[in-house]
Every structure is written in C-alpha cells, then in structure tokens.
Coordinates of C-alpha atoms and ligand atoms in Angstrom, one line a residue:
Chain A
M264 CA 29.6 9.1 23.1
E265 CA 28.7 5.7 21.5
N266 CA 27.2 5.7 18.1
C267 CA 23.6 4.5 17.5
N268 CA 23.5 0.7 17.2
M269 CA 20.8 0.6 14.6
K270 CA 21.3 -0.9 11.2
R271 CA 19.0 1.1 9.1
G272 CA 17.6 0.2 5.7
F273 CA 15.7 -2.6 4.3
F274 CA 17.3 -4.2 1.3
F275 CA 20.6 -2.5 2.3
L276 CA 21.6 -2.3 5.9
R277 CA 23.8 0.6 6.8
D278 CA 25.2 1.9 10.1
C279 CA 23.5 4.8 11.6
D280 CA 26.1 7.5 12.1
H281 CA 24.2 9.5 14.7
P282 CA 25.3 9.5 18.3
A283 CA 23.3 7.3 20.6
H284 CA 21.0 9.0 23.1
Q285 CA 19.3 6.4 25.2
S286 CA 19.1 2.7 25.6
C287 CA 16.3 0.5 24.5
C288 CA 14.3 -0.9 27.4
T289 CA 14.0 -4.3 25.6
C290 CA 17.4 -5.1 24.1
G291 CA 19.4 -2.7 26.2
K292 CA 21.4 -1.3 23.3
A293 CA 21.9 2.4 22.8
F294 CA 20.3 4.2 19.9
C295 CA 19.8 7.7 18.5
N296 CA 16.4 9.5 18.8
D297 CA 15.5 8.7 15.2
H298 CA 15.6 5.0 16.0
L299 CA 13.8 5.1 19.3
R300 CA 10.1 5.5 20.1
I301 CA 8.2 5.6 23.3
K302 CA 6.9 2.2 24.2
P303 CA 3.1 2.1 24.2
G304 CA 1.7 1.7 27.6
S305 CA 4.9 2.7 29.3
N306 CA 7.1 5.7 29.2
E307 CA 10.3 3.9 28.3
P308 CA 12.3 4.2 25.1
V309 CA 12.2 1.2 22.8
C310 CA 14.2 0.8 19.5
L311 CA 12.5 0.4 16.2
D312 CA 13.7 -3.2 15.8
C313 CA 12.2 -4.3 19.2
L314 CA 9.0 -2.3 18.8
G315 CA 8.6 -3.4 15.2
K316 CA 8.9 -7.0 16.3
T317 CA 6.3 -6.8 19.0
M318 CA 3.9 -4.8 16.7
Q319 CA 4.2 -7.5 14.0
Q320 CA 3.2 -10.1 16.5
S321 CA 0.4 -8.2 18.0
P322 CA -3.0 -9.0 16.5
Q323 CA -3.5 -5.8 14.5
N324 CA -4.5 -7.4 11.4
K325 CA -7.2 -7.0 8.8
A326 CA -9.8 -9.2 10.3
N327 CA -10.2 -6.8 13.1
T328 CA -9.5 -3.4 11.5
A329 CA -11.9 -1.6 13.7
S330 CA -9.8 -2.3 16.8
R331 CA -6.7 -1.1 15.0
D332 CA -6.5 2.0 17.1
R333 CA -4.7 5.3 16.6
Y334 CA -1.4 3.8 17.8
N335 CA -1.6 1.1 15.3
D336 CA -2.2 3.7 12.5
D337 CA 1.0 5.3 13.6
Y338 CA 2.7 2.0 13.4
Y339 CA 1.5 1.0 10.0
Y340 CA 2.2 4.4 8.4
D341 CA 5.5 4.9 10.2
D342 CA 9.1 3.7 9.9
V343 CA 8.3 1.2 12.7
W344 CA 6.3 -0.9 10.2
C345 CA 9.4 -1.3 8.0
Y346 CA 11.5 -2.5 10.9
G347 CA 8.9 -4.9 12.0
Y348 CA 8.3 -6.2 8.5
R349 CA 12.0 -6.7 7.8
H350 CA 12.2 -9.2 10.6
N351 CA 9.8 -11.5 8.8
Y352 CA 11.2 -10.7 5.5
Y353 CA 14.7 -11.7 6.4
S354 CA 13.6 -15.3 6.9
S355 CA 13.7 -15.6 3.1
Y356 CA 15.9 -12.6 2.2
R357 CA 19.5 -11.8 3.2
P358 CA 20.0 -8.1 3.1
W359 CA 23.1 -6.4 1.7
Y360 CA 25.3 -4.9 4.4
V361 CA 27.1 -1.8 3.3
G362 CA 30.0 -2.0 5.6
H363 CA 32.5 -4.4 7.2
T364 CA 31.4 -7.4 9.1
S365 CA 33.4 -6.3 12.1
D366 CA 30.9 -3.5 12.5
L367 CA 28.0 -5.9 13.0
Q368 CA 28.9 -6.3 16.6
G369 CA 26.2 -4.8 18.9
S370 CA 23.6 -5.0 16.2
H371 CA 20.7 -7.5 15.8
F372 CA 22.5 -9.1 12.9
G373 CA 25.1 -11.7 12.6
E374 CA 27.5 -12.5 9.8
N375 CA 25.3 -15.2 8.4
D376 CA 22.3 -12.9 8.2
I377 CA 23.7 -10.6 5.7
R378 CA 25.7 -10.3 2.4
V379 CA 28.5 -7.8 2.4
F380 CA 28.3 -5.1 -0.1
E381 CA 31.8 -3.6 -0.3
P382 CA 31.6 0.0 0.9
S383 CA 34.9 0.8 -0.9
A384 CA 33.2 0.4 -4.2
E385 CA 30.6 2.9 -3.2
I386 CA 32.8 6.0 -3.2
D387 CA 33.8 6.1 -6.9
D388 CA 30.8 7.6 -8.5
M389 CA 27.5 9.0 -7.2
D390 CA 27.3 9.1 -10.6
A391 CA 27.5 10.7 -14.0
E392 CA 23.8 10.0 -14.5
A393 CA 22.0 12.4 -12.3
P394 CA 19.0 10.8 -10.6
D395 CA 16.4 11.5 -13.2
P396 CA 13.1 10.1 -12.3
E397 CA 11.9 10.6 -15.8
A398 CA 14.6 8.5 -17.4
N399 CA 13.5 5.3 -18.8
V400 CA 15.3 2.6 -16.9
F401 CA 14.7 0.2 -19.7
D402 CA 17.1 2.1 -21.9
S403 CA 19.8 3.3 -19.6
Chain B
M208 CA -20.3 8.0 16.4
K209 CA -17.3 7.7 14.2
F210 CA -18.5 10.1 11.5
F211 CA -17.8 13.1 13.7
G212 CA -14.2 11.9 13.9
A213 CA -14.1 11.3 10.1
F214 CA -15.4 14.8 9.3
S215 CA -13.0 16.5 11.8
Q216 CA -10.1 14.6 10.4
Y217 CA -11.1 15.6 6.9
K218 CA -11.4 19.2 8.0
A219 CA -7.9 19.1 9.5
L220 CA -6.4 18.2 6.1
S221 CA -4.6 20.8 4.1
D222 CA -6.1 22.2 0.9
E223 CA -3.5 20.3 -1.1
Q224 CA -4.5 17.1 0.6
K225 CA -8.2 17.8 0.1
S226 CA -7.7 18.5 -3.5
F227 CA -5.8 15.2 -3.9
I228 CA -8.8 13.4 -2.4
S229 CA -11.2 15.0 -4.8
N230 CA -9.0 14.6 -7.9
A231 CA -7.4 11.3 -6.8
Q232 CA -4.8 11.6 -9.5
K233 CA -1.5 13.3 -9.4
K234 CA 2.1 13.0 -10.4
F235 CA 4.5 13.7 -7.5
V236 CA 8.2 14.3 -7.5
K237 CA 9.1 14.3 -3.9
T238 CA 11.2 12.5 -1.3
P239 CA 9.6 9.4 0.2
D240 CA 9.7 11.3 3.5
E241 CA 7.6 14.1 2.1
L242 CA 5.2 11.7 0.5
V243 CA 4.6 9.7 3.6
K244 CA 4.0 13.0 5.6
F245 CA 1.6 14.1 2.9
F246 CA -0.3 10.8 2.7
K247 CA -0.4 9.8 6.4
P248 CA -3.2 12.1 7.5
M249 CA -5.2 11.0 4.5
A250 CA -4.6 7.4 5.3
V251 CA -5.7 7.9 8.9
F252 CA -8.8 9.8 7.7
D253 CA -9.6 7.2 5.1
K254 CA -9.6 4.5 7.7
T255 CA -11.9 6.4 10.0
C256 CA -14.1 7.2 7.1
D257 CA -14.4 3.5 6.2
E258 CA -15.2 2.6 9.8
A259 CA -17.8 5.4 10.0
R260 CA -19.4 4.2 6.8
A261 CA -19.7 0.7 8.1
Q262 CA -21.1 1.9 11.4
L263 CA -23.6 4.2 9.6
L264 CA -24.7 1.3 7.4
N265 CA -25.6 -0.6 10.6
Y266 CA -27.6 2.3 11.9
V267 CA -29.4 2.8 8.7
I268 CA -30.4 -0.8 8.7
L269 CA -31.5 -0.7 12.3
F270 CA -33.5 2.5 11.9
G271 CA -34.9 1.3 8.6
I272 CA -36.2 -1.9 10.3
L273 CA -37.6 0.1 13.2
S274 CA -39.4 2.5 11.0
F275 CA -40.9 -0.4 9.1
L276 CA -42.1 -2.0 12.3
G277 CA -43.4 1.4 13.4
I278 CA -45.9 1.3 10.6
F279 CA -47.5 -1.8 12.1
A280 CA -47.2 -0.4 15.6
T281 CA -49.0 2.7 14.5
A282 CA -51.9 0.6 13.2
A283 CA -52.0 -1.7 16.2
L284 CA -51.8 0.9 19.0
A285 CA -54.2 3.4 17.6
E286 CA -54.9 5.0 21.1
D287 CA -51.4 6.4 21.6
Y288 CA -51.3 7.8 18.1
S289 CA -49.3 11.0 18.6
I290 CA -46.4 9.4 20.3
I291 CA -46.1 6.5 18.0
I292 CA -46.3 8.8 15.0
A293 CA -43.6 11.0 16.4
V294 CA -41.3 8.0 17.1
E295 CA -42.1 6.7 13.6
L296 CA -41.2 10.0 12.0
L297 CA -38.0 10.1 14.0
M298 CA -37.0 6.7 12.8
V299 CA -37.7 7.6 9.2
L300 CA -35.8 10.8 9.6
L301 CA -32.8 9.1 11.3
T302 CA -32.7 6.5 8.4
F303 CA -32.5 9.3 5.9
V304 CA -30.0 11.3 7.8
G305 CA -27.8 8.2 8.1
I306 CA -28.1 7.6 4.3
I307 CA -27.1 11.2 3.5
I308 CA -24.1 11.3 5.9
R309 CA -23.0 8.0 4.5
W310 CA -23.3 9.2 1.0
R311 CA -21.4 12.4 1.9
L312 CA -18.6 10.4 3.4
G313 CA -18.5 8.2 0.3
K314 CA -17.9 11.3 -1.8
I315 CA -14.6 11.9 0.1
D316 CA -13.6 8.3 0.4
I317 CA -10.4 7.3 -1.3
H318 CA -9.4 3.9 -2.5
N319 CA -7.8 1.7 0.2
N320 CA -4.8 1.2 -2.0
L321 CA -3.6 4.6 -0.7
R322 CA -3.3 3.6 2.9
E323 CA -2.7 -0.2 2.4
F324 CA -0.3 -0.1 -0.5
V325 CA 1.1 3.3 -1.4
V326 CA 2.0 4.5 2.1
P327 CA 3.9 1.3 3.1
V328 CA 5.6 0.9 -0.2
V329 CA 6.8 4.5 -0.4
N330 CA 7.9 4.4 3.2
L331 CA 9.9 1.2 2.8
I332 CA 11.6 2.3 -0.5
G333 CA 12.6 5.5 1.3
Q334 CA 14.5 3.4 3.8
D335 CA 17.0 2.5 1.1
M336 CA 17.4 5.8 -0.5
E337 CA 19.9 8.6 0.2
A338 CA 18.3 11.3 2.3
G339 CA 16.8 14.1 0.1
T340 CA 16.6 11.9 -3.0
K341 CA 13.3 12.3 -4.8
V342 CA 11.1 9.6 -6.4
S343 CA 8.7 10.1 -9.1
L344 CA 5.2 8.8 -8.2
D345 CA 2.3 8.6 -10.6
L346 CA -1.0 7.9 -8.8
D347 CA -4.4 7.4 -10.2
L348 CA -7.0 6.4 -7.7
R349 CA -10.0 7.9 -9.5
G350 CA -11.6 4.6 -10.0
K351 CA -11.1 1.4 -12.0
T352 CA -14.2 1.5 -14.2
L353 CA -14.2 5.1 -15.5
D354 CA -15.2 5.5 -19.2
S355 CA -11.8 6.8 -20.0
K356 CA -10.3 3.5 -18.9
L357 CA -12.6 1.3 -20.9
K358 CA -10.6 -0.6 -23.4
D359 CA -13.1 -3.0 -25.0
T360 CA -16.8 -3.8 -25.0
R361 CA -18.3 -7.1 -26.2
K362 CA -22.0 -7.8 -26.5
D363 CA -23.3 -11.3 -26.6
D364 CA -26.9 -10.9 -27.5
P365 CA -28.7 -13.9 -29.0
G366 CA -31.6 -11.7 -30.1
W367 CA -35.0 -10.6 -28.9
F368 CA -36.4 -12.5 -25.9
S369 CA -33.4 -14.9 -26.0
Y370 CA -31.1 -15.3 -23.0
P371 CA -28.6 -15.0 -21.6
K372 CA -27.4 -11.6 -22.8
V373 CA -23.9 -10.7 -21.7
T374 CA -22.1 -7.5 -21.9
T375 CA -18.4 -7.7 -21.2
R376 CA -16.4 -4.5 -20.5
I377 CA -12.7 -4.6 -20.1
Y378 CA -11.0 -1.7 -18.3
D379 CA -7.3 -1.0 -17.9
D380 CA -6.2 0.9 -14.8
P381 CA -2.5 1.5 -14.4
W382 CA -2.8 3.3 -11.1
F383 CA 0.6 3.2 -9.6
K384 CA 4.0 4.0 -11.0
L385 CA 7.1 4.7 -8.9
T386 CA 10.6 5.3 -10.1
G387 CA 13.6 6.2 -8.0
Q388 CA 17.2 5.5 -7.3
L389 CA 18.4 3.4 -4.4
V390 CA 21.5 3.8 -2.2
D391 CA 23.5 1.4 -4.4
G392 CA 22.8 3.5 -7.5
S393 CA 20.2 1.0 -8.8
K394 CA 17.2 2.5 -10.6
L395 CA 14.0 1.2 -9.4
I396 CA 10.7 0.9 -11.1
L397 CA 7.4 -0.3 -9.6
N398 CA 4.2 -0.5 -11.5
V399 CA 0.7 -1.8 -10.7
D400 CA -1.7 -2.2 -13.5
D401 CA -5.2 -3.5 -12.8
Q402 CA -7.3 -5.1 -15.4
V403 CA -11.0 -5.1 -14.6
T404 CA -13.5 -7.2 -16.4
R405 CA -17.1 -6.2 -15.8
L406 CA -19.8 -8.8 -16.8
D407 CA -23.4 -7.7 -17.0
K408 CA -25.6 -10.7 -17.5
T409 CA -29.3 -10.8 -18.1
Y410 CA -30.7 -14.3 -17.9
K411 CA -33.9 -16.2 -17.3
G412 CA -34.1 -17.6 -13.8
S413 CA -35.5 -21.1 -13.1
S414 CA -38.9 -19.5 -12.4
G415 CA -38.9 -17.9 -15.8
K416 CA -38.3 -14.5 -14.4
I417 CA -35.8 -12.2 -16.1
K418 CA -32.9 -11.4 -13.8
S419 CA -29.7 -9.5 -14.2
K420 CA -26.4 -9.5 -12.3
T421 CA -23.1 -7.8 -12.5
K422 CA -19.8 -9.5 -11.8
Y423 CA -16.3 -8.2 -11.6
K424 CA -13.0 -9.9 -12.3
V425 CA -9.9 -8.0 -11.2
K426 CA -6.4 -8.8 -12.1
H427 CA -3.7 -6.8 -10.4
E428 CA -0.4 -7.0 -12.3
I429 CA 2.6 -5.9 -10.3
M430 CA 5.8 -5.2 -12.0
A431 CA 9.1 -4.6 -10.2
G432 CA 12.2 -3.7 -12.0
L433 CA 15.8 -2.9 -11.0
A434 CA 18.4 -1.5 -13.3
L435 CA 21.6 -2.6 -11.6
K436 CA 24.9 -1.0 -12.5
H437 CA 27.6 -3.2 -13.9
K438 CA 30.1 -1.4 -11.6
K439 CA 28.2 -2.7 -8.6
Y440 CA 26.8 -6.1 -9.7
A441 CA 28.1 -9.0 -11.7
V442 CA 26.0 -9.7 -14.8
A443 CA 23.5 -12.4 -13.8
G444 CA 24.2 -15.8 -15.4
E445 CA 21.6 -18.0 -16.9
N446 CA 21.4 -20.2 -13.7
E447 CA 20.7 -17.2 -11.5
L448 CA 18.0 -15.9 -13.9
S449 CA 16.3 -19.2 -14.3
V450 CA 15.6 -19.2 -10.6
L451 CA 13.5 -16.1 -11.1
G452 CA 10.9 -18.0 -13.1
D453 CA 8.3 -17.1 -15.6
G454 CA 7.6 -13.4 -15.0
L455 CA 11.1 -12.5 -15.8
K456 CA 12.1 -9.8 -18.3
Y457 CA 15.8 -9.3 -18.7
K458 CA 17.9 -6.9 -20.6
D459 CA 21.6 -6.2 -20.5
G460 CA 22.8 -2.8 -21.5
D461 CA 26.1 -0.9 -21.6
N462 CA 26.0 0.3 -18.0
R463 CA 23.3 -1.6 -16.4
Q464 CA 21.4 -4.8 -16.5
L465 CA 17.7 -4.6 -16.1
I466 CA 15.8 -7.3 -14.3
C467 CA 12.0 -7.1 -14.1
L468 CA 9.7 -9.5 -12.4
R469 CA 5.9 -9.7 -12.6
D470 CA 3.3 -11.0 -10.2
K471 CA -0.4 -11.4 -10.8
I472 CA -3.2 -11.4 -8.2
K473 CA -6.8 -12.2 -9.1
T474 CA -9.8 -11.1 -7.1
Q475 CA -13.5 -10.3 -7.7
D476 CA -13.6 -7.2 -5.6
V477 CA -13.0 -3.9 -7.3
D478 CA -12.3 -2.3 -3.9
A479 CA -9.7 -4.8 -2.9
H480 CA -6.3 -3.3 -2.2
V481 CA -3.0 -4.8 -3.3
D482 CA -0.8 -6.4 -0.7
P483 CA 2.4 -4.4 -0.5
Q484 CA 4.3 -7.5 0.5
R485 CA 3.7 -9.1 -2.9
C486 CA 5.5 -6.2 -4.5
L487 CA 8.4 -6.1 -2.0
A488 CA 8.8 -9.8 -2.4
L489 CA 9.7 -9.3 -6.1
L490 CA 12.4 -6.8 -5.3
G491 CA 13.9 -9.2 -2.7
K492 CA 13.9 -12.0 -5.3
I493 CA 15.8 -9.8 -7.7
F494 CA 18.4 -8.8 -5.2
M495 CA 18.8 -12.3 -4.0
S496 CA 19.6 -13.5 -7.5
V497 CA 22.6 -11.2 -8.1
Q498 CA 26.2 -10.9 -6.8
P499 CA 28.3 -7.8 -6.2
A500 CA 30.7 -7.0 -9.0
A501 CA 33.6 -7.0 -6.6
E502 CA 33.2 -10.7 -5.9
K503 CA 33.5 -11.6 -9.5
G504 CA 36.9 -13.3 -10.2
S505 CA 38.1 -13.0 -6.6
Ligands
ZN769 ZN1 15.7 -2.8 21.2
ZN770 ZN1 20.2 5.8 14.7

C-alpha cells in the first residue's frame, strides 16, 4: 500500500509515515485518515491541504462572525486551519523539509518551496537535555 | 434564541472546563493535542455565548423601547386598559428577563483571546512537535484591569473646581506564556504581555456641565523566542541578524543561540483579541534568518 502523501508540519515539513487509505476528491492523491476530512456538502474525502485552501478562501471572517457556523468552528479550532493557513504563510516563508528532495514527488511542494533540513543530522541526539518546560531558555 | 444553545453548550462542559472558565487562570503541562481538545468546547461555547449576548442586547433594546412606548399607549387608549397594561407589563418583564440572562451569560463569558489566539497558536505549534511532547502553558484570562495587575496610578488634579482632573492607571497583564520543544530540538518561548492604560477624565463641557469619561489604551506586546542548537543551526551572522530589525534580542550560549523578536500592537479596546498571525510571523522570521549547521563550510 502506498504511503500517505501529506507533508505534515508547519515550520518543518515531514513525511507522513502512515499508509494511505483513500484519495482526495480534489487533488486525487492518496492520504491516511489523519489527513483526510469529509468534504462539507458532499460525502467525499478531501485532504487537509485542499480543504484548508478552500476554507481560507471562503468568507468566514470576522466581519460576519455570526454566520460562521458550526462547521467553521471545527475548521478554525482544528488542524485544517493550520493547513489552510500555511498556504498563505508560505508566500513569505520557506519551510524546512526534514527529508530528501526526491521524496517531495507526489506532494504539493516543489524543490523551490522548501529548504532542506538534513534528516541525517537528526538522529544523533534527542538529546541530553530532557525537554524541561520549566527550563529557562535564556540560559541554556 | 441563541442563549438556549449557549447554556446547553456550557452544561455539556466538564467540571474541569467549567472551573477553568470561572478561574480563568491556570498553568498547564500537557501536549498541544490535549490542550486543543480541552479548549475547543470552551471556544465553541464562548462564541455562541458572545452571539447570544449580542442577540439579547438587541431584544433588550427592542423590548425597552416598546415598554417605553407602552406608557404613552396606556395613557392614550384608556378604554382598553386591561390589555394594554398586560402588554406593557409583559414588555417590561421581557426587558428585565433579557437583562438578567445577558448578565448571567456575561458571568461565564471568557476573553476572546482563548478562542482567537490560544487555540490556533497551540494547535499550530503542536504541528511541529514530536507526538506526546508536552508544552508548558501559563494562561491568565481573568481580566486586564484587576487591582492585582495595577502597577501605577497618577492623579492630575488642579484643585477644587478646577478641570480637567485626570486619573491614569497603568496595568500590566502578562496573560500568555508558552514554552516547548520543537521537532528540530529548538526550544520555543512565546509570551504575550498587555499593558493597559486607563484614563478617567473629569472635565467641563462647552455648556459648562461637568462630564467624565473613561478611555483605554492597550498595548499588546508579543515576544517570540527560539533557542536553536548549534548542532543544528549555524550561528547567525551580523547580516542575518540585522534583517530582523529593532525588536531583536540575541544571545549566544555554549549549546544554543537564542533569538527573540518582539512585536507591538496598539488598540483602544480592552476586549480586543491578539491576532495569532502576528505571533507566528515572528517565528517564521527567525527561522528564515538562520541556516542549518550542516551547510556551513560545505
Ligand atoms: Zn487534496
Ligand atoms: Zn497522513
């Protein structure tokens, strides 16, 4: 079975290592269930990238909060918002891609959209400093 | 009527969620996922609550006007007394019921920053964290002008019967602090600190009448910092740092370099929420200014 084609993350794009389940009705690529939603108004699966993009464009904004219905709440308080938002965000930001450019095939991203963050350097240390939320980052 | 929905959404919240709404202050150490799950029903409720309060305000105004008109109607149409009086009483009653329900909802209302800022920011930061990693989140949504947050009071009083008299109160409200570790090992810190200036002015109007008004000035100060590991990122050079502009604070340590950026937003509305995008833009700016360590010298 093919792997999910989603590049997850916001500042750091990573491959999703879950097996794909269904294809997105908009872009036609295959994704895992985590990265698919039901398209509002139809019963078809749509990927977070495609759904996020359409939701960003739809007039759900502040001026008309009263009409932001239940579905839009789910959108704004859900992962979909992050995926929709990153489309706009990437016009001025090039995300790190933790992987090899050859793996970008099949995704929404091209080589020029990203900056490669060598995954090889990732393995060495997850690290001596345990993630301590109390630690003062200014001093470490 | 939206208030039915608001009350039923409130009822469906867990005890922990209800107690967060009434205390509005808590320190969490949880995964972003857990936090979003915890806040989401409150966010949905808060939105309904705001809509219900707006709707109730309209009704209160409408019934208020009708009961006012009713007084004249009672006087004019004296023959049909009983019906008119009944309608008049009903209008007055509805006005008061509206006011009371609206006040009750106001008691369980939470600052819009929760749904408009906290939820999206936590959600988005969670996208770049290893599953199961916790963040520490310090929230204080109790209110910006509590006595305990008062930092300074100044009184400008020119003396008896002299105007204007101005009382300036300055409050400091650091209401959001989030720390965590991202997938690249960077430590993240996000703070929002609001400075509220309340001006109470008593002055002589052009007609000679003494008037008073209250004005607010709010300054949201957003701070975003990333402590980047030397193993992962090349130490930023002066050129790279100069691009980051005025709000920059930089510190280079043994293992990490710390890059902090600040942004200030001014408003006159104490209830205004902070735009999450302003905060996320700072992080993007920092990440855009650095290079991976591996590339250095290659
Ligand atoms: Zn798609
Ligand atoms: Zn996936």
